[in-house]
């Protein structure tokens, strides 16, 4: 498959503004990607609230290494004009994100060509149901962390947080906050750095709290 056959814009993490409010149904515009690594913007906003919710979860999932958007691709000799697929590169392979509540309604023939194109790209299907999106404590944890996505973090505080984790390794959130405490509560900075792809938080085991494990992003 040539570059002309497939248009694929990739970022190591998704665009924050695509999923800045997972509960909102209004369309959002593309914005600044959240990784500290060199980035390209995704070419279009998330079109459905459930898709934004799934992207928020994926962006904070340590197993997800990259997120990309495939706009068009070839299915054999036929040109698929609008694939519109979100691709997750995980530790165990590459998947196209199939969010059940956000599935597009296509003609049968068109849907068949899209599936052929995705299969030819070597992508596996990752089905996300409404129940998956609503699973607790992950849903509440992701929304809480995401609420700090635009919080600025001063350079000295950022360096203290990253140095503490580099020196001591993964630790409980409560201990980290004690180590970097100052005149201001450092917890919003930790949440913001997680959204910036610098930290990983365990958001699936229990509600976010002092015993939550935090580590640097590898």
mmCIF file of N, CA and C in Angstrom, residues 24-91:
data_model
loop_
_atom_site.group_PDB
_atom_site.id
_atom_site.type_symbol
_atom_site.label_atom_id
_atom_site.label_comp_id
_atom_site.label_asym_id
_atom_site.label_seq_id
_atom_site.Cartn_x
_atom_site.Cartn_y
_atom_site.Cartn_z
ATOM 1 N N UNK A 24 -20.081 15.394 26.821
ATOM 2 C CA UNK A 24 -20.694 16.366 25.921
ATOM 3 C C UNK A 24 -21.010 15.725 24.593
ATOM 4 N N UNK A 25 -22.096 16.175 23.964
ATOM 5 C CA UNK A 25 -22.471 15.665 22.649
ATOM 6 C C UNK A 25 -22.177 16.668 21.550
ATOM 7 N N UNK A 26 -21.613 17.813 21.877
ATOM 8 C CA UNK A 26 -21.325 18.812 20.868
ATOM 9 C C UNK A 26 -20.020 18.482 20.177
ATOM 10 N N UNK A 27 -19.889 18.786 18.855
ATOM 11 C CA UNK A 27 -18.651 18.481 18.149
ATOM 12 C C UNK A 27 -17.519 19.340 18.676
ATOM 13 N N UNK A 28 -16.328 18.763 18.674
ATOM 14 C CA UNK A 28 -15.154 19.462 19.160
ATOM 15 C C UNK A 28 -14.149 19.586 18.034
ATOM 16 N N UNK A 29 -13.332 20.609 18.094
ATOM 17 C CA UNK A 29 -12.326 20.827 17.061
ATOM 18 C C UNK A 29 -11.007 20.207 17.449
ATOM 19 N N UNK A 30 -10.178 19.846 16.469
ATOM 20 C CA UNK A 30 -8.859 19.326 16.798
ATOM 21 C C UNK A 30 -8.046 20.363 17.523
ATOM 22 N N UNK A 31 -7.134 19.917 18.364
ATOM 23 C CA UNK A 31 -6.319 20.847 19.138
ATOM 24 C C UNK A 31 -4.911 20.336 19.283
ATOM 25 N N UNK A 32 -4.243 20.754 20.323
ATOM 26 C CA UNK A 32 -2.850 20.398 20.535
ATOM 27 C C UNK A 32 -2.764 18.989 21.086
ATOM 28 N N UNK A 33 -1.988 18.101 20.474
ATOM 29 C CA UNK A 33 -1.840 16.743 20.992
ATOM 30 C C UNK A 33 -1.227 16.747 22.377
ATOM 31 N N UNK A 34 -1.448 15.660 23.140
ATOM 32 C CA UNK A 34 -1.086 15.695 24.541
ATOM 33 C C UNK A 34 0.301 15.160 24.836
ATOM 34 N N UNK A 35 0.956 14.554 23.872
ATOM 35 C CA UNK A 35 2.267 13.994 24.168
ATOM 36 C C UNK A 35 3.334 15.062 24.145
ATOM 37 N N UNK A 36 4.387 14.848 24.944
ATOM 38 C CA UNK A 36 5.522 15.747 24.899
ATOM 39 C C UNK A 36 6.425 15.435 23.714
ATOM 40 N N UNK A 37 6.194 14.319 23.051
ATOM 41 C CA UNK A 37 6.980 13.951 21.895
ATOM 42 C C UNK A 37 6.474 14.701 20.662
ATOM 43 N N UNK A 38 7.279 14.753 19.582
ATOM 44 C CA UNK A 38 6.811 15.436 18.366
ATOM 45 C C UNK A 38 5.486 14.855 17.889
ATOM 46 N N UNK A 39 4.583 15.735 17.468
ATOM 47 C CA UNK A 39 3.215 15.324 17.192
ATOM 48 C C UNK A 39 2.729 15.840 15.851
ATOM 49 N N UNK A 40 1.684 15.196 15.364
ATOM 50 C CA UNK A 40 0.866 15.729 14.299
ATOM 51 C C UNK A 40 -0.571 15.713 14.782
ATOM 52 N N UNK A 41 -1.341 16.684 14.357
ATOM 53 C CA UNK A 41 -2.737 16.734 14.782
ATOM 54 C C UNK A 41 -3.568 15.707 14.038
ATOM 55 N N UNK A 42 -4.537 15.145 14.745
ATOM 56 C CA UNK A 42 -5.475 14.254 14.072
ATOM 57 C C UNK A 42 -6.338 15.082 13.125
ATOM 58 N N UNK A 43 -6.734 14.530 11.981
ATOM 59 C CA UNK A 43 -7.327 15.337 10.926
ATOM 60 C C UNK A 43 -8.770 15.740 11.149
ATOM 61 N N UNK A 44 -9.446 15.146 12.114
ATOM 62 C CA UNK A 44 -10.845 15.518 12.320
ATOM 63 C C UNK A 44 -11.218 15.262 13.779
ATOM 64 N N UNK A 45 -12.244 15.963 14.272
ATOM 65 C CA UNK A 45 -12.648 15.759 15.663
ATOM 66 C C UNK A 45 -13.399 14.454 15.845
ATOM 67 N N UNK A 46 -13.460 13.985 17.088
ATOM 68 C CA UNK A 46 -14.289 12.823 17.389
ATOM 69 C C UNK A 46 -15.739 13.202 17.125
ATOM 70 N N UNK A 47 -16.447 12.354 16.404
ATOM 71 C CA UNK A 47 -17.783 12.711 15.911
ATOM 72 C C UNK A 47 -18.903 12.281 16.839
ATOM 73 N N UNK A 48 -18.604 11.550 17.914
ATOM 74 C CA UNK A 48 -19.653 10.999 18.757
ATOM 75 C C UNK A 48 -19.171 11.007 20.200
ATOM 76 N N UNK A 49 -20.091 11.258 21.130
ATOM 77 C CA UNK A 49 -19.719 11.327 22.541
ATOM 78 C C UNK A 49 -19.085 10.033 23.026
ATOM 79 N N UNK A 50 -19.609 8.885 22.553
ATOM 80 C CA UNK A 50 -19.047 7.602 22.981
ATOM 81 C C UNK A 50 -17.635 7.415 22.451
ATOM 82 N N UNK A 51 -17.363 7.908 21.250
ATOM 83 C CA UNK A 51 -16.017 7.824 20.704
ATOM 84 C C UNK A 51 -15.069 8.706 21.502
ATOM 85 N N UNK A 52 -15.515 9.888 21.885
ATOM 86 C CA UNK A 52 -14.673 10.746 22.718
ATOM 87 C C UNK A 52 -14.370 10.073 24.048
ATOM 88 N N UNK A 53 -15.360 9.401 24.612
ATOM 89 C CA UNK A 53 -15.154 8.684 25.869
ATOM 90 C C UNK A 53 -14.108 7.576 25.685
ATOM 91 N N UNK A 54 -14.221 6.833 24.594
ATOM 92 C CA UNK A 54 -13.272 5.750 24.333
ATOM 93 C C UNK A 54 -11.868 6.285 24.115
ATOM 94 N N UNK A 55 -11.743 7.421 23.452
ATOM 95 C CA UNK A 55 -10.432 8.019 23.232
ATOM 96 C C UNK A 55 -9.817 8.521 24.529
ATOM 97 N N UNK A 56 -10.643 9.051 25.414
ATOM 98 C CA UNK A 56 -10.132 9.487 26.712
ATOM 99 C C UNK A 56 -9.557 8.303 27.476
ATOM 100 N N UNK A 57 -10.277 7.196 27.454
ATOM 101 C CA UNK A 57 -9.798 5.986 28.134
ATOM 102 C C UNK A 57 -8.508 5.496 27.491
ATOM 103 N N UNK A 58 -8.473 5.449 26.162
ATOM 104 C CA UNK A 58 -7.281 4.959 25.469
ATOM 105 C C UNK A 58 -6.081 5.848 25.729
ATOM 106 N N UNK A 59 -6.300 7.142 25.813
ATOM 107 C CA UNK A 59 -5.188 8.072 25.988
ATOM 108 C C UNK A 59 -4.496 7.897 27.321
ATOM 109 N N UNK A 60 -5.217 7.385 28.325
ATOM 110 C CA UNK A 60 -4.643 7.195 29.659
ATOM 111 C C UNK A 60 -4.313 5.734 29.933
ATOM 112 N N UNK A 61 -4.448 4.896 28.925
ATOM 113 C CA UNK A 61 -4.165 3.464 29.063
ATOM 114 C C UNK A 61 -2.685 3.211 28.806
ATOM 115 N N UNK A 62 -1.935 2.712 29.792
ATOM 116 C CA UNK A 62 -0.501 2.477 29.587
ATOM 117 C C UNK A 62 -0.190 1.507 28.455
ATOM 118 N N UNK A 63 -1.130 0.632 28.120
ATOM 119 C CA UNK A 63 -0.876 -0.350 27.060
ATOM 120 C C UNK A 63 -0.963 0.264 25.672
ATOM 121 N N UNK A 64 -1.581 1.422 25.540
ATOM 122 C CA UNK A 64 -1.735 2.080 24.244
ATOM 123 C C UNK A 64 -0.511 2.950 23.993
ATOM 124 N N UNK A 65 0.212 2.618 22.939
ATOM 125 C CA UNK A 65 1.448 3.342 22.626
ATOM 126 C C UNK A 65 1.251 4.423 21.581
ATOM 127 N N UNK A 66 0.265 4.284 20.738
ATOM 128 C CA UNK A 66 0.022 5.281 19.691
ATOM 129 C C UNK A 66 -1.433 5.233 19.274
ATOM 130 N N UNK A 67 -1.918 6.379 18.818
ATOM 131 C CA UNK A 67 -3.275 6.481 18.284
ATOM 132 C C UNK A 67 -3.197 7.214 16.958
ATOM 133 N N UNK A 68 -3.832 6.657 15.947
ATOM 134 C CA UNK A 68 -3.810 7.286 14.631
ATOM 135 C C UNK A 68 -5.187 7.252 14.010
ATOM 136 N N UNK A 69 -5.356 8.054 12.978
ATOM 137 C CA UNK A 69 -6.623 8.095 12.258
ATOM 138 C C UNK A 69 -6.377 7.776 10.799
ATOM 139 N N UNK A 70 -7.100 6.790 10.266
ATOM 140 C CA UNK A 70 -7.024 6.431 8.857
ATOM 141 C C UNK A 70 -8.252 7.005 8.166
ATOM 142 N N UNK A 71 -8.033 7.935 7.263
ATOM 143 C CA UNK A 71 -9.149 8.575 6.564
ATOM 144 C C UNK A 71 -9.613 7.746 5.380
ATOM 145 N N UNK A 72 -8.685 7.341 4.507
ATOM 146 C CA UNK A 72 -9.033 6.548 3.329
ATOM 147 C C UNK A 72 -8.031 5.419 3.152
ATOM 148 N N UNK A 73 -8.461 4.361 2.477
ATOM 149 C CA UNK A 73 -7.578 3.220 2.207
ATOM 150 C C UNK A 73 -8.128 2.437 1.033
ATOM 151 N N UNK A 74 -7.325 1.534 0.510
ATOM 152 C CA UNK A 74 -7.734 0.693 -0.608
ATOM 153 C C UNK A 74 -8.211 -0.663 -0.118
ATOM 154 N N UNK A 75 -9.253 -1.171 -0.778
ATOM 155 C CA UNK A 75 -9.724 -2.537 -0.563
ATOM 156 C C UNK A 75 -9.561 -3.267 -1.880
ATOM 157 N N UNK A 76 -8.403 -3.927 -2.051
ATOM 158 C CA UNK A 76 -8.124 -4.528 -3.342
ATOM 159 C C UNK A 76 -8.028 -3.440 -4.392
ATOM 160 N N UNK A 77 -8.655 -3.626 -5.551
ATOM 161 C CA UNK A 77 -8.597 -2.608 -6.607
ATOM 162 C C UNK A 77 -9.581 -1.458 -6.376
ATOM 163 N N UNK A 78 -10.454 -1.596 -5.394
ATOM 164 C CA UNK A 78 -11.471 -0.566 -5.167
ATOM 165 C C UNK A 78 -10.975 0.466 -4.163
ATOM 166 N N UNK A 79 -11.278 1.729 -4.414
ATOM 167 C CA UNK A 79 -10.905 2.801 -3.509
ATOM 168 C C UNK A 79 -11.995 3.005 -2.461
ATOM 169 N N UNK A 80 -11.611 2.905 -1.197
ATOM 170 C CA UNK A 80 -12.549 3.204 -0.127
ATOM 171 C C UNK A 80 -12.406 4.686 0.194
ATOM 172 N N UNK A 81 -13.405 5.448 -0.076
ATOM 173 C CA UNK A 81 -13.307 6.901 0.048
ATOM 174 C C UNK A 81 -13.264 7.334 1.499
ATOM 175 N N UNK A 82 -14.036 6.678 2.349
ATOM 176 C CA UNK A 82 -14.165 7.160 3.718
ATOM 177 C C UNK A 82 -14.100 5.997 4.701
ATOM 178 N N UNK A 83 -12.886 5.628 5.102
ATOM 179 C CA UNK A 83 -12.724 4.583 6.109
ATOM 180 C C UNK A 83 -13.000 5.145 7.500
ATOM 181 N N UNK A 84 -12.421 6.303 7.796
ATOM 182 C CA UNK A 84 -12.664 7.013 9.054
ATOM 183 C C UNK A 84 -12.486 6.085 10.262
ATOM 184 N N UNK A 85 -11.298 5.497 10.382
ATOM 185 C CA UNK A 85 -11.044 4.546 11.452
ATOM 186 C C UNK A 85 -9.984 5.086 12.409
ATOM 187 N N UNK A 86 -10.234 4.906 13.708
ATOM 188 C CA UNK A 86 -9.242 5.216 14.733
ATOM 189 C C UNK A 86 -8.457 3.949 15.015
ATOM 190 N N UNK A 87 -7.141 4.045 14.952
ATOM 191 C CA UNK A 87 -6.263 2.890 15.121
ATOM 192 C C UNK A 87 -5.464 3.044 16.411
ATOM 193 N N UNK A 88 -5.494 2.001 17.229
ATOM 194 C CA UNK A 88 -4.708 1.963 18.458
ATOM 195 C C UNK A 88 -3.543 1.005 18.261
ATOM 196 N N UNK A 89 -2.338 1.504 18.493
ATOM 197 C CA UNK A 89 -1.163 0.643 18.522
ATOM 198 C C UNK A 89 -0.885 0.312 19.979
ATOM 199 N N UNK A 90 -1.048 -0.952 20.318
ATOM 200 C CA UNK A 90 -0.866 -1.398 21.693
ATOM 201 C C UNK A 90 0.328 -2.337 21.771
ATOM 202 N N UNK A 91 0.645 -2.727 22.977
ATOM 203 C CA UNK A 91 1.774 -3.629 23.175
ATOM 204 C C UNK A 91 1.546 -4.974 22.493
#
